[in-house]
Amino acid sequence: MTSPTSQASTSHTQSHSATGHLPPVAMQFDDALQQHDACRLGMWLFLSTELMLFGGLFLAYTIFRIAHADVFAEASQHVAPGWATVMTALLLTSSLTMALAVQAVRDGLHRRATVCLLLTMLLGGGFIGIKLHEYHSLYAEHLAPLFGWPFGYSGQQDASLAKMFFVLYFFMTGLHALHMVIGISLLCWIMVAMIRKRDARRWSTAAEMVGLYWHFVDLVWVFLFPLLYLIRPDKWF
Amino acid sequence: MSGHSTRPYFVVYALLMVLLALTVGAATQDFQAWNFPIAMLIATVKAGLILVIFMHLRESSALTWLFASAALVWLAIMLGLSLNDYLFRMG
Amino acid sequence: MTEAIVPPEHHYLNDGYSARSWLLTTDHKRIAVLYLLTITFFFAVGGVAATIIRLELLTPAGDLVQSETYNKLFSIHGIIMVFFFLLPVIPSVLGNFLVPIMIGARDLAFPKLNLASWYVFWIGGLFTLWAVVVGGVDTGWTFYTPFSSVYTNTYVIATAAGVMIAGFSSIFTGLNFIVTIHKMRAPGLTWFRLPLFIWSMYATSVIMVLGTPVLAITLTLLALERLTHVGVFDPKIGGDPLLFQHLFWFYSHPAVYIMVLPAMGVVSELVTCFSRKKIFGYKAIAYSSMAIALFGFLVWGHHMFVSGQSVYAAVVFSMLSFLVALPSAVKVFNWTATLYKGSITFNTPLLYALGFIGLFTIGGLTGLFLATLAADVHLHDTYFVIAHFHYIMVGGTVMAYLGGLHFWWPKITGRMYPEVWARLSAIGIFIGFNLTFFPQYILGLQGMPRRYHVYPEEFQVLNVLSSAGASILAVAYAFPITYLLWSLKYGAIAPANPWNAVGLEWETTSPPPTHNFIEQPVVDHEAYNYAAPAQDSPQPIALESTAS
C-alpha cells in the first residue's frame, strides 16, 4: 500500500510535529498523525511510571500513618498549612497558564505562548521558593532528621515515631520538588524556542507533552497537600 | 486542532480554586474519622478536573483512557494488597 | 539442489562501518547487537561468581573463601544475573531486533530512546561493576533491611544505584515496545494476526513499565536511608523492615514474569515452525500472556510467608499464587497440542524449546509446593527454592533464549550456525543443567539452607553432583559462544527463510536492510498459516558449514 522509502528526511527528529500541513515526520512514522499519537501515548505511559514511582512513597506514608495516626496528626502541625495553601494556589494557577501556553503554541501565537510559559515558570519558581523557605525553617527548628542532623521534637507524641513523619515529608516533597525543577527547565526550553519565533507547528507536540508532565506534577501535589499539611491543622502560618 | 476556545480552562480553574477553599474549610472542621475521606474525595475531584480538561483526556482516545486508568488500578493493587497485610495483623 | 545463496548487497550490518555508526546508531537491529555483546559480557561475570560458588560447595567446610566473601559471591551472582542478564536478555536482544520487523515497521516508535536505553544500561552496569571491584555487596540480591540499610559495611549504595539506573533502561524499552505495537503495525495486521512473540513482548512491556518504577523508588529509599540515617526500614527506631519487602517484591515478583514471558513467546514461535503447524489455541496463548502480566502483580507476598506478614494476607497471596500458575499451564498444554501430530524436525531451536517445556514445567510445578503455606515454612530459604527458580530461569529462560538466538541467527547475521555442534551443545546444556540443579531439590527437601557455604557432611554427595553438573554446563555454554562467533566468518550464507517459516521477518533478506523492508508489507492472512505438509517440507539444512 504505502511506500515508505521515499521519505527524504533522514534526520531522526522525534517529537516535533504539528497537525498542520507538511510537518516534519520522522522516518519510522507513516504520517504526522501517527507520530503525534505515538508521542501522546508514550507520554501517558511515562506518566504511569511516575505514578508508580510516587506510589511507593504513598504506600510508605499510608502504612506509617495508619500505624501511628496520632503521631502523624501532631507532627503535621509543625508544617505550616497556610503557606502550603498558597503553594497549592500557585500550582493550580500554573496549570491554567500551562494549558493556555500549550494552546498558544498550537495556534502559533508566539508572544502569548512566551508570556504564558514565563508565568508558569514564575509560579513554579514561587512554589519552589516557598518550599525552600519551609525546608529552612524546619532545619532551623531541628525538625529535619537527615544526615544525622539533630532532631529535637517537642510534642506529646513519641519523638522517634514523629521522626518518620518528617522523613516522609522531606522525601515526598523533595521528590516532587525535583520533578518541578525538571519541569521548569523543560518550560524554559520551549519558551526559548517561542522567543526565537521558531515554527510553532514543530513545537506544539513538545509543548503538549511538557504540559502533560506539568499537570501530572500538579496532580501529585493536589494529594500531597492534604496528606501532609491538613491532617489536623492548628497554626496556619 | 486549533480553534479551541480557552473558556473551559478558566472555568476549571475557578472550580479548582473553589475546591481548594473547600479543602481548607473542611480541614478546619472536626468531622472525626470523616476528615480523611472528605479530603481525599475533594482531591480526587480536583484530580479528575485536571486530568479530563487540562490534560485533554476529554478529547483523547479510548486507549489513552485505558493507559491512564491502568496506572491507577496498579497503584490501587499495590496499596490494597499491602494494606491487606497491615490491617489484619494480630496484635 | 542448493544453488549458491547470494547475500543481499546492502543490509544493516554493512550500512556504515565506523565506530560512530555503531555507537550513535538509532537502528533497532544494531542496538540489539550492541545489547547482545553487552549482556553476554555480564553473563560471563555472573558465571564467574557461580563457578567459585560451586567450587566452594564441593566440600562441607568453608575452605575456599571466607564467609564474608561467600556472601558477596552469591549476592553478586544474583544481582548481575537477574538485573543485567535475565531481565534484559530476550527483550533487549531478540525483542529489539524483532519487534519492528515482525509487525512490518521500519523501526521502533522512539529510536533515540532505544539508543538511550543502551547507554543507561551501561551506566547502571558500570556503577554495579565498580561496586563489585572495590568490594561488592553481601546482602543477597534481595537487599533485605535492616541489614542492608544499617548494618552492612559493603557497597550497597553504589550497587543499588546501578540497579536502579539499569531499571530505567527497562522502562524505556517497555514504553517503546508498547507504543510501537499499538501504533505501527503494518496494514492488515490486526491484533489477532500478530505473532505470539509480539503478544508476549507486549505483556512483558506492561510489567516493565508499571513495575520497575517501584523498584526505583525502593532502592532510592534504601540508599537514602543509608545516606541520611533515617530509619524508614529500621525497627529499632520505628521503621518497618516488612515495608521494604513489600515494596521490593511488588516489583521483583513480576520481574520473574519479565524474565519468562518473552521466553514463552520465543517457544511459541519455535514450536509452531518446527511442527509446521498452526499453533494450537492462539487466542488462549495471547490472553494467557496478558493474564500472567496482570496476575503476576497480585502474588508478591508469597516471598514473605515467614517474614511476619499477617496470616490472612499470606492465605490470600497463596491462593492467588495458585491461580497465576493456570495461564502458564495453558501455554504448556497448547504447545504440546501443537507438537502433537505435527511434522517435526529436531533442529537445534526445537531442541531448546522442548527443553524449555519440560524444565519449565518442573520448575513451575515446584513453585506450587512453595506457594503452599505449610510446605513453604519448611522449604523457604532452602536449596529447594534455588532449584525452583533456576529451573525456570536457566532451564526456562536461558534455554528459550538460546533457542531463539539460533532460530534467528541467520536473520541477524546472514549466516547459518553449524547444526551438528549446535545440537550436541543443546544436549550438553540440558544434561549439565539437570545434573546441576536436580540434586538441589533434594538438598532443599533435606533441609540444606541457601546462602550457606558450610554444610553438614551428609549433604556432600549431592553438592558434588551439583558442582559436577555445573562444570559440564560451563563447558557446554562455551560451545555456542565459540561456534556462533566462528559462523560469522565461516558459516554458510543464510537464505532469507532458511526454516521455511511463516512470519514477516522471513519475508525480508538475511540480514535485513536498514529500514527492514524494501516495500511496506501488507498482511492478509492469519498468523502461522502453515500450508498442507506436501507444499512446504523444510529444506534440508546443511550439516557441514561451507565457507563462502
mmCIF file of C-alpha atoms in Angstrom, chain B residues 61 63 66-67 70-71 73-75 77-82 84-86 88-90, chain C residues 178 182 202 210 214 240 242-243 246 250 294 297-298 300 308-310 312-313 316-317:
data_model
loop_
_atom_site.group_PDB
_atom_site.id
_atom_site.type_symbol
_atom_site.label_atom_id
_atom_site.label_comp_id
_atom_site.label_asym_id
_atom_site.label_seq_id
_atom_site.Cartn_x
_atom_site.Cartn_y
_atom_site.Cartn_z
ATOM 1 C CA SER B 61 -8.781 8.113 22.502
ATOM 2 C CA LEU B 63 -6.623 3.811 24.512
ATOM 3 C CA LEU B 66 -7.111 2.844 29.294
ATOM 4 C CA PHE B 67 -3.496 3.766 29.953
ATOM 5 C CA ALA B 70 -4.312 1.205 34.257
ATOM 6 C CA ALA B 71 -1.828 3.230 36.263
ATOM 7 C CA VAL B 73 -5.510 0.324 39.025
ATOM 8 C CA TRP B 74 -1.901 -0.733 39.565
ATOM 9 C CA LEU B 75 -1.438 1.811 42.318
ATOM 10 C CA ILE B 77 -3.279 -3.039 43.741
ATOM 11 C CA MET B 78 -0.055 -2.046 45.448
ATOM 12 C CA LEU B 79 -1.791 -0.136 48.218
ATOM 13 C CA GLY B 80 -4.671 -2.563 48.595
ATOM 14 C CA LEU B 81 -2.772 -5.813 48.826
ATOM 15 C CA SER B 82 -0.192 -4.263 51.166
ATOM 16 C CA ASN B 84 -4.313 -6.471 53.344
ATOM 17 C CA ASP B 85 -1.263 -7.345 55.382
ATOM 18 C CA TYR B 86 -1.040 -4.319 57.636
ATOM 19 C CA PHE B 88 -5.025 -7.701 59.505
ATOM 20 C CA ARG B 89 -2.054 -8.304 61.723
ATOM 21 C CA MET B 90 -2.981 -9.882 65.008
ATOM 22 C CA ILE C 178 4.016 -0.745 23.821
ATOM 23 C CA HIS C 182 -0.146 -0.151 19.277
ATOM 24 C CA TYR C 202 3.621 -6.532 24.878
ATOM 25 C CA LEU C 210 4.320 -0.466 35.711
ATOM 26 C CA VAL C 214 8.533 0.754 42.267
ATOM 27 C CA ASP C 240 9.358 -1.282 59.201
ATOM 28 C CA LEU C 242 8.480 -5.521 56.044
ATOM 29 C CA LEU C 243 7.712 -2.327 54.178
ATOM 30 C CA HIS C 246 6.516 -5.384 50.229
ATOM 31 C CA PHE C 250 5.960 -5.808 44.382
ATOM 32 C CA LEU C 294 -1.839 -8.904 35.476
ATOM 33 C CA PHE C 297 1.323 -8.366 40.249
ATOM 34 C CA LEU C 298 -1.025 -9.933 42.782
ATOM 35 C CA TRP C 300 4.303 -10.951 45.699
ATOM 36 C CA GLY C 308 5.772 -11.820 59.766
ATOM 37 C CA GLN C 309 3.042 -10.566 57.484
ATOM 38 C CA SER C 310 -0.490 -11.298 58.591
ATOM 39 C CA TYR C 312 -4.747 -13.586 56.375
ATOM 40 C CA ALA C 313 -2.626 -11.815 53.785
ATOM 41 C CA VAL C 316 -4.754 -14.579 50.052
ATOM 42 C CA PHE C 317 -1.334 -14.461 48.411
#
